[in-house]
Short mmCIF file of C-alpha atoms and ligand atoms in Angstrom, two decimals:
data_model
loop_
_atom_site.label_atom_id
_atom_site.label_comp_id
_atom_site.label_asym_id
_atom_site.label_seq_id
_atom_site.Cartn_x
_atom_site.Cartn_y
_atom_site.Cartn_z
CA MET A 17 224.87 91.61 216.49
CA VAL A 18 221.54 93.22 215.66
CA VAL A 19 218.57 93.03 218.02
CA ASP A 20 215.11 93.90 216.64
CA SER A 21 214.48 96.38 213.87
CA CYS A 22 212.77 99.63 213.02
CA LEU A 23 212.89 101.89 209.99
CA ASP A 24 214.62 105.20 209.45
CA ARG A 25 211.92 107.81 208.91
CA GLU A 26 213.41 109.32 205.80
CA SER A 27 215.19 106.54 203.96
CA ARG A 28 212.72 103.81 205.12
CA GLN A 29 215.76 101.59 205.62
CA PRO A 30 216.30 99.47 208.72
CA ILE A 31 218.15 101.75 211.13
CA ALA A 32 220.66 99.09 212.18
CA LEU A 33 221.78 98.49 208.58
CA LYS A 34 222.13 102.19 207.93
CA TYR A 35 224.16 102.69 211.10
CA LEU A 36 226.54 99.78 210.58
CA THR A 37 227.05 100.55 206.89
CA GLU A 38 227.88 104.17 207.71
CA LEU A 39 230.53 102.89 210.13
CA GLY A 40 232.09 101.04 207.20
CA ILE A 41 231.16 97.61 208.49
CA ASP A 42 230.54 94.84 205.99
CA VAL A 43 227.25 93.60 207.40
CA ALA A 44 227.25 90.51 205.17
CA THR A 45 230.19 88.98 207.01
CA SER A 46 230.56 90.90 210.28
CA VAL A 47 227.11 90.52 211.81
CA LYS A 48 227.07 87.15 213.58
CA LEU A 49 223.67 87.20 215.20
CA PHE A 50 220.28 88.74 214.45
CA VAL A 51 217.66 88.43 217.17
CA ILE A 52 213.97 89.24 216.92
CA THR A 53 212.84 89.45 220.54
CA HIS A 54 209.09 89.14 219.85
CA TRP A 55 206.58 89.68 217.10
CA HIS A 56 205.26 93.18 217.78
CA ASP A 57 205.33 95.74 214.97
CA ASP A 58 207.51 98.21 216.85
CA HIS A 59 210.32 95.63 217.00
CA LEU A 60 210.02 94.06 213.56
CA LYS A 61 209.89 96.57 210.72
CA GLY A 62 212.60 95.88 208.15
CA ALA A 63 213.66 92.60 209.81
CA ALA A 64 213.48 90.67 206.53
CA ASP A 65 215.85 93.18 204.89
CA ILE A 66 218.34 92.75 207.73
CA LEU A 67 218.15 89.02 207.31
CA SER A 68 219.02 89.21 203.61
CA ALA A 69 221.81 91.74 204.09
CA CYS A 70 223.48 89.93 207.00
CA ARG A 71 223.93 86.63 205.26
CA ASP A 72 226.40 85.15 207.76
CA ALA A 73 224.27 86.03 210.77
CA LYS A 74 222.42 83.34 212.65
CA PHE A 75 218.75 84.21 212.94
CA VAL A 76 217.24 83.85 216.41
CA CYS A 77 213.68 84.14 217.64
CA SER A 78 211.69 83.04 220.64
CA GLU A 79 211.26 79.31 221.04
CA ALA A 80 207.61 80.03 221.71
CA LEU A 81 207.16 80.60 217.98
CA ARG A 82 208.35 77.07 217.28
CA SER A 83 204.98 75.41 217.23
CA THR A 84 203.59 74.25 213.94
CA GLU A 85 200.55 76.29 214.93
CA PHE A 86 202.55 79.48 214.68
CA ILE A 87 203.97 78.65 211.27
CA GLN A 88 200.52 77.67 210.08
CA PHE A 89 199.21 80.91 211.54
CA VAL A 90 201.71 83.00 209.55
CA ARG A 91 200.67 81.19 206.39
CA ILE A 92 196.95 81.66 206.97
CA CYS A 93 197.37 85.35 207.73
CA SER A 94 199.58 85.90 204.71
CA THR A 95 196.91 84.59 202.35
CA ARG A 96 194.85 87.60 203.48
CA SER A 97 191.85 85.46 204.17
CA PHE A 98 192.26 86.40 207.77
CA MET A 99 192.52 89.74 209.48
CA VAL A 100 196.17 90.64 209.59
CA SER A 101 197.72 91.64 212.83
CA SER A 102 200.95 93.14 214.04
CA GLY A 103 204.09 91.55 212.79
CA VAL A 104 202.60 88.72 210.79
CA ASP A 105 203.41 90.24 207.38
CA GLU A 106 207.01 90.78 208.35
CA PHE A 107 207.30 87.24 209.70
CA ASP A 108 205.97 85.97 206.42
CA ARG A 109 208.76 87.80 204.59
CA ILE A 110 211.29 86.43 207.09
CA PHE A 111 210.14 82.88 206.33
CA GLU A 112 210.58 83.56 202.63
CA LYS A 113 214.18 84.70 203.18
CA LEU A 114 214.91 81.72 205.40
CA GLN A 115 213.54 79.46 202.72
CA ARG A 116 215.79 81.04 200.11
CA ARG A 117 218.99 80.64 202.11
CA SER A 118 218.18 77.18 203.40
CA THR A 119 220.51 74.42 202.24
CA GLY A 120 218.41 71.61 203.63
CA GLU A 121 216.38 69.49 201.29
CA ARG A 122 213.27 69.21 203.34
CA PRO A 123 210.99 72.26 203.31
CA GLU A 124 209.91 71.44 206.87
CA SER A 125 213.46 72.11 208.03
CA VAL A 126 213.23 75.82 207.13
CA GLY A 127 213.24 77.99 210.25
CA PRO A 128 215.45 80.12 212.50
CA ASP A 129 219.03 78.98 213.07
CA LEU A 130 218.52 79.15 216.81
CA TRP A 131 215.43 79.17 218.97
CA ALA A 132 215.86 81.25 222.09
CA ILE A 133 214.81 79.88 225.46
CA ALA A 134 215.94 80.82 228.97
CA ASP A 135 219.62 80.17 229.71
CA ARG A 136 220.57 79.08 226.22
CA ARG A 137 223.88 80.36 224.90
CA LEU A 138 223.32 81.89 221.46
CA LEU A 139 226.84 83.00 220.60
CA TYR A 140 230.38 82.40 221.75
CA LEU A 141 233.38 84.13 220.21
CA PRO A 142 236.62 83.28 221.98
CA LYS A 143 239.12 86.00 222.73
CA ASN A 144 241.79 86.48 220.10
CA ASN A 145 244.90 88.63 220.50
CA ARG A 146 243.15 91.85 219.49
CA SER A 147 239.83 91.46 221.19
CA PHE A 148 237.72 90.18 224.07
CA ASN A 149 235.67 87.06 224.43
CA VAL A 150 232.01 87.62 223.59
CA GLU A 151 229.06 85.54 224.75
CA VAL A 152 225.34 86.04 224.28
CA PHE A 153 222.71 84.25 226.35
CA ALA A 154 218.92 84.26 226.16
CA LEU A 155 217.33 84.84 229.58
CA SER A 156 213.76 84.15 228.43
CA PRO A 157 211.20 82.77 227.55
CA SER A 158 210.96 80.39 230.49
CA ASP A 159 209.76 76.83 229.98
CA THR A 160 206.40 77.69 231.50
CA ALA A 161 206.03 80.69 229.18
CA MET A 162 206.64 78.27 226.32
CA THR A 163 203.95 75.87 227.46
CA LEU A 164 201.44 78.70 227.73
CA ALA A 165 202.40 80.25 224.40
CA LEU A 166 201.90 77.02 222.53
CA SER A 167 198.36 76.63 223.79
CA GLU A 168 197.56 80.32 223.13
CA ILE A 169 198.79 80.32 219.56
CA GLY A 170 196.72 77.20 218.91
CA GLN A 171 193.62 79.10 219.98
CA LEU A 172 194.27 81.84 217.40
CA LEU A 173 193.76 79.52 214.47
CA PRO A 174 190.43 80.15 212.75
CA ARG A 175 187.99 77.26 212.85
CA ALA A 176 185.13 76.54 210.49
CA GLY A 177 181.81 77.82 211.76
CA THR A 178 183.23 80.32 214.24
CA PRO A 179 183.54 84.06 213.62
CA LYS A 180 186.89 85.46 212.55
CA ARG A 181 188.77 86.89 215.47
CA ARG A 182 191.35 89.59 215.21
CA ALA A 183 194.71 87.91 215.27
CA VAL A 184 196.20 89.28 218.44
CA ALA A 185 198.48 86.96 220.28
CA GLN A 186 197.54 87.58 223.88
CA ARG A 187 200.88 88.25 225.39
CA PRO A 188 203.85 88.11 223.03
CA ASN A 189 205.68 90.10 225.71
CA HIS A 190 205.66 87.08 228.00
CA VAL A 191 207.64 85.07 225.46
CA SER A 192 209.87 87.94 224.47
CA VAL A 193 213.62 87.24 224.45
CA ALA A 194 215.68 89.14 227.05
CA LEU A 195 219.41 88.93 226.39
CA TRP A 196 222.59 88.84 228.45
CA ILE A 197 225.74 89.89 226.65
CA ILE A 198 229.22 89.31 228.00
CA VAL A 199 232.13 91.29 226.54
CA GLY A 200 235.40 90.60 228.33
CA ASN A 201 234.40 90.97 231.97
CA LEU A 202 231.50 93.33 231.32
CA ASN A 203 227.83 92.41 231.15
CA ILE A 204 224.98 94.05 229.28
CA LEU A 205 221.30 93.31 229.90
CA LEU A 206 218.85 93.88 227.03
CA GLY A 207 215.42 93.67 228.64
CA SER A 208 213.33 93.43 225.46
CA ASP A 209 209.59 93.82 226.26
CA LEU A 210 209.59 91.08 228.88
CA GLU A 211 207.03 91.82 231.62
CA ASN A 212 206.35 90.72 235.17
CA HIS A 213 203.95 88.02 236.14
CA ARG A 214 202.42 86.91 239.43
CA ASP A 215 203.50 83.38 238.60
CA LYS A 216 207.16 83.05 239.54
CA ARG A 217 207.76 80.69 236.62
CA LEU A 218 207.11 83.57 234.19
CA GLY A 219 208.54 86.96 233.28
CA TRP A 220 211.24 88.72 235.26
CA ARG A 221 210.73 86.67 238.41
CA ALA A 222 211.59 83.54 236.46
CA VAL A 223 214.71 85.22 235.07
CA VAL A 224 215.98 86.38 238.45
CA LEU A 225 215.22 83.02 240.09
CA SER A 226 216.82 80.89 237.39
CA PRO A 227 219.73 78.93 238.87
CA ASN A 228 221.21 78.51 235.39
CA ARG A 229 221.40 82.08 234.16
CA PRO A 230 224.85 83.64 233.70
CA ARG A 231 225.99 85.34 236.92
CA GLY A 232 227.37 88.82 237.37
CA ARG A 233 225.88 92.29 237.12
CA ALA A 234 225.15 94.38 234.07
CA PHE A 235 226.50 97.91 233.81
CA VAL A 236 224.25 98.71 230.84
CA VAL A 237 220.52 97.92 230.81
CA LYS A 238 218.08 98.33 227.96
CA VAL A 239 215.08 98.97 230.18
CA PRO A 240 212.36 96.37 229.55
CA HIS A 241 209.06 97.24 227.89
CA HIS A 242 209.64 100.94 227.29
CA GLY A 243 210.04 101.58 231.01
CA SER A 244 206.50 100.43 231.81
CA SER A 245 205.72 99.60 235.44
CA ASN A 246 204.40 96.20 234.35
CA ALA A 247 207.97 95.28 233.45
CA TYR A 248 209.61 96.82 236.51
CA TYR A 249 210.90 94.21 238.93
CA HIS A 250 213.07 95.60 241.72
CA LYS A 251 215.11 92.39 241.98
CA MET A 252 216.06 92.58 238.33
CA TRP A 253 217.74 95.84 239.24
CA SER A 254 219.10 94.94 242.67
CA GLU A 255 220.38 91.48 241.74
CA MET A 256 221.33 91.76 238.09
CA THR A 257 222.67 95.29 237.60
CA THR A 258 225.42 97.41 239.10
CA PRO A 259 224.41 100.51 241.09
CA GLU A 260 224.30 103.53 238.74
CA ALA A 261 224.13 101.30 235.66
CA ALA A 262 223.42 103.11 232.37
CA ALA A 263 219.68 102.63 231.77
CA LEU A 264 218.67 103.01 228.11
CA LEU A 265 215.01 103.74 227.54
CA THR A 266 212.83 103.78 224.43
CA PRO A 267 209.54 105.63 224.90
CA PHE A 268 206.41 104.23 223.29
CA ALA A 269 204.32 107.06 221.90
CA SER A 270 201.34 105.44 220.22
CA GLY A 271 198.68 103.59 222.13
CA LYS A 272 196.31 104.71 224.82
CA ARG A 273 198.89 104.95 227.52
CA PRO A 274 202.22 106.29 226.33
CA LEU A 275 205.26 104.86 228.08
CA PRO A 276 207.03 105.57 230.33
CA SER A 277 205.01 107.65 232.79
CA GLN A 278 206.72 109.92 235.27
CA ASP A 279 206.09 107.35 238.02
CA ASP A 280 207.70 104.64 235.89
CA VAL A 281 210.83 106.74 235.56
CA GLU A 282 210.93 107.41 239.32
CA LYS A 283 211.05 103.68 240.00
CA ILE A 284 214.05 103.26 237.73
CA ARG A 285 215.65 106.29 239.30
CA SER A 286 215.72 104.53 242.67
CA HIS A 287 218.46 102.33 241.14
CA THR A 288 220.32 104.73 238.89
CA SER A 289 220.47 108.37 237.89
CA GLN A 290 221.95 107.43 234.53
CA ILE A 291 218.70 107.20 232.57
CA TYR A 292 218.94 107.96 228.87
CA CYS A 293 215.85 108.11 226.71
CA THR A 294 215.71 108.06 222.88
CA GLY A 295 212.94 110.67 222.94
CA ARG A 296 210.86 112.73 225.31
CA PRO A 297 208.56 110.49 227.30
CA GLN A 298 205.27 111.44 225.67
CA GLY A 299 203.12 110.43 228.58
CA TRP A 300 204.30 113.39 230.56
CA ARG A 301 201.90 116.18 231.28
CA PRO A 302 201.72 119.01 228.74
CA PRO A 303 202.81 122.40 230.05
CA ARG A 304 200.25 124.47 231.88
CA ARG A 305 198.73 127.29 229.85
CA ASP A 306 196.54 130.21 230.68
CA SER A 307 193.55 128.85 232.64
CA THR A 308 190.99 129.87 230.00
CA VAL A 309 193.03 128.15 227.28
CA ASP A 310 193.36 125.04 229.44
CA LYS A 311 189.62 125.05 230.12
CA THR A 312 188.71 125.33 226.43
CA VAL A 313 191.15 122.58 225.49
CA ARG A 314 189.62 120.33 228.16
CA GLU A 315 186.18 120.94 226.68
CA ILE A 316 187.13 119.76 223.21
CA ALA A 317 189.79 117.10 223.82
CA ARG A 318 189.64 114.19 226.18
CA THR A 319 193.38 113.64 226.29
CA ARG A 320 196.28 115.85 225.39
CA ARG A 321 199.82 114.92 224.61
CA VAL A 322 202.98 116.83 223.90
CA VAL A 323 203.99 116.26 220.27
CA HIS A 324 207.68 116.03 219.46
CA GLY A 325 209.86 115.34 216.48
CA PRO A 326 211.18 111.97 215.27
CA MET A 327 212.89 109.49 217.53
CA GLY A 328 216.39 110.36 218.65
CA GLN A 329 219.27 108.06 219.38
CA VAL A 330 221.32 107.11 222.42
CA ARG A 331 224.77 105.82 221.54
CA LEU A 332 226.88 104.02 224.08
CA ARG A 333 230.32 103.02 222.93
CA LEU A 334 233.19 101.15 224.52
CA SER A 335 236.73 101.55 223.33
CA ALA A 336 238.99 98.52 223.38
CA GLN A 337 242.01 100.82 223.45
CA ARG A 338 240.83 102.98 226.33
CA GLY A 339 239.54 100.09 228.40
CA LEU A 340 236.07 98.60 228.35
CA ASP A 341 234.96 100.05 231.67
CA ASP A 342 234.77 103.62 230.45
CA PRO A 343 231.80 104.02 228.11
CA THR A 344 231.05 107.16 226.11
CA ILE A 345 227.39 108.06 225.91
CA GLU A 346 226.24 110.39 223.15
CA LEU A 347 222.74 111.72 222.50
CA PHE A 348 221.26 112.65 219.12
CA GLY A 349 218.02 114.37 218.11
CA GLU A 350 215.35 114.25 220.79
CA ALA A 351 217.33 111.84 222.96
CA GLN A 352 217.97 113.03 226.47
CA HIS A 353 219.38 112.31 229.89
CA LEU A 354 216.37 112.18 232.22
CA THR A 355 217.52 114.23 235.17
ZN1 LIG B 143 207.85 97.25 222.30
#
């Protein structure tokens, strides 16, 4: 299974393809599911290439993108008559690939194999004599998130006589697909970029409150939305994860407010000390220098940030031979255990 995509800095290949191929895995037949959690650039680059390489994989994206408005929107943006925004180009390429592998006769039937919505099972592989049963569930978007998304995407369409607006979907994070993976008797929670919302029918509150979500606690958590406090919901941790779960974090370096901040990490730390980050959190304060140097820097630069090398990698592996409850965690490049 592949979830989201980004490119390797040097080869410009999708990292997931590179990784699986180097392990000797035939991606064409072995990858069963490819999920795009939401349509932000940092989760999408190279997605169309993954789709063509993994030809047996079912393609999944958020049900909120189902509306004809969204499909129309991708088409309008791809004709370049409209200001292009994050992710639209890549989605256009994805549609092209889907079109090519479609067996249906009607062009309107081209689309993802599965639309993700809260509590839908996306994959089920029964146990065979060498392995464990595997199940994958979507935990979001909620039905209310869907309703809102459909009306928002409709508003993005350009209309005659009105000025062109930059095509920014207001909150793709609210319709982002969080995933629950069951392997044998272990659970893994991939938090995507799903955020909190005051409305309990949306975001993490909706997930935790859902009577239909799969039960149990996750021992591995991909921390939602780069560790941001707007995606921190204490009940997600206290009700859906085991104490001292392995928390995997991806910092977000660009943008005005790099994620996570030190405070964000402290919140997570109240649930687990096992926090692994694929890079140094860039929002953290630069080291103190000589006071005159600091003063001069303050005079010429409004904000300062510590600059580090390319993204590292956190690898968590489970061995079927050794028993699934004993994961090995390895860190590469700038990745680190946040102690
Ligand atoms: Zn993101």
